[in-house]
Amino acid sequence: MSEGAWERVLSPIQGELLEMQKIVRQSLHSSKAPAAGEPGQLLTFASQHTLPSVLVLLCARLFGPPAAPVIALAAVVHFIYLAARSHQSVQEWPGTGDPRECYQYPVLVGDYLYSHFFNCLCRHGILSYLQPLARVICQISEGSILRLQNNKEISRAELLRKAALKEGALLLGESCRLAARLCGASEEEEEILYRFGLNYGMALVLNDLGFEVRAYVEKALALLDRLPLGEAREALKELVVLWYQAARPDLALQVV
């Protein structure tokens, strides 16, 4: 996705996104934990790293301007996402060089970021969301274990699909649902956004693994059509379409 297209998607939530980044910066700079290295190394707000937070803010915007608890939730999701990515980057030590670079450092950084997720929930008064988010973190870990297993009872393709659901899609689904809940959405709207996040998340993860993901993208877009009209819904649709067009330029996707 081009920088200009990404900026268009972010236009409805630019202010809230900056507030989210401020929370993250303050949290990291206030910590002196030596295991984390330089906090500045963790302050990455590139588009691929802020996507879960962007979804939180856009989903909330469907129902009105995102309030402070929603912005805090976006920061919490950012910590969880980066922590999971850090743990998933762990490599087997080849027996030469510094083992810290292969697995010790990524594990410590991931644990450090997970601690900030919990601290952020407490500081911003949304501790009631600890249970669903902790459940997602358990699923992420289960997905990583599953992906590395040599399970001969199911095909490798099916194993990767199951791992993709746990490692990536569930976080996006739950993030979208909790954002809607914070804004007073109906249970039906919460469920629609949860399923939207699941389908979009599956598309993101499985595309990187070489799977055909058009069906997931079309399902995500169809779910968005059941939500309130407005700038936020159009931004969500544009986000999905532009990502797919960039990922699969050989396959046209018509969107009404």
Steps between C-alpha positions, in 0.01 A plus 500: 500500500638841406570764763228723357240224515597419858460865596148504348402199707632665815334838438192435723719403798822701465459678833412185692789309342744765619354473849547123491863541398549747785375240751740241360797738510428610855466140616829389346701804602381475861646149533862428588484125436843396364354199319327722252808673365452850371128592513538691177560175316147391593329822396404383155184646351539378144173409330548123537553539875212738572235314300328342805485839673368663184221242487410572862470873435313467169255248645434734790458794261206317342302591812643845578829673590729253685517589871802463729432132590494408130833672440644312798365174355678581173826538695438172683442318171819656363702356790344156457564497126864603532557252784357215292710600200811504719433150634422369152839625378684260729742277307676178588857570609737363231770430757726787395495871567303669776192297609342816638430626149313180404266449791596662831454862394171452305347309792598767752372780279172316445453444873585866565235616254240263646563658841418839350172367364392411854630825646316702235171325578539590868610861447217585264211336682420221254614206710163334437634408155789301646322165472415508126843639411682247721299228328622629162862499620461136605367423151795680339741281696304186412515602133877537511534156658263352244691653208825342618354156566563207269139380509446219250127468577407808297639652183761772517257741332232436763752537779610839364138614474439409863820676606408810297166522680662484841818700435352790305131501421361465853681812622350709219155354555500559875648850460219601264237353730632669815524835322132473408409397854678803647290722273165349597441300182232233496590134546424443133740778397767361734466158338516647148821683581648193668437295187633782282826503700527121480459492123734790436755350741486163326555672166803688632671198652417242235597730213854514641501120500402480134133406542214633287314749723242664274209325675609645836528849352156483339347378825663784695364758255150348507497524880596868486194566282284406800646780715407871527571716197766765532862599461628229733329219312635628170849522650477139620388384157776697331754351740400144410472564126827690469686236697362224278578689182857553617537138611337347190530751213427218255148450633242775458254562782182691433350679799158665508 
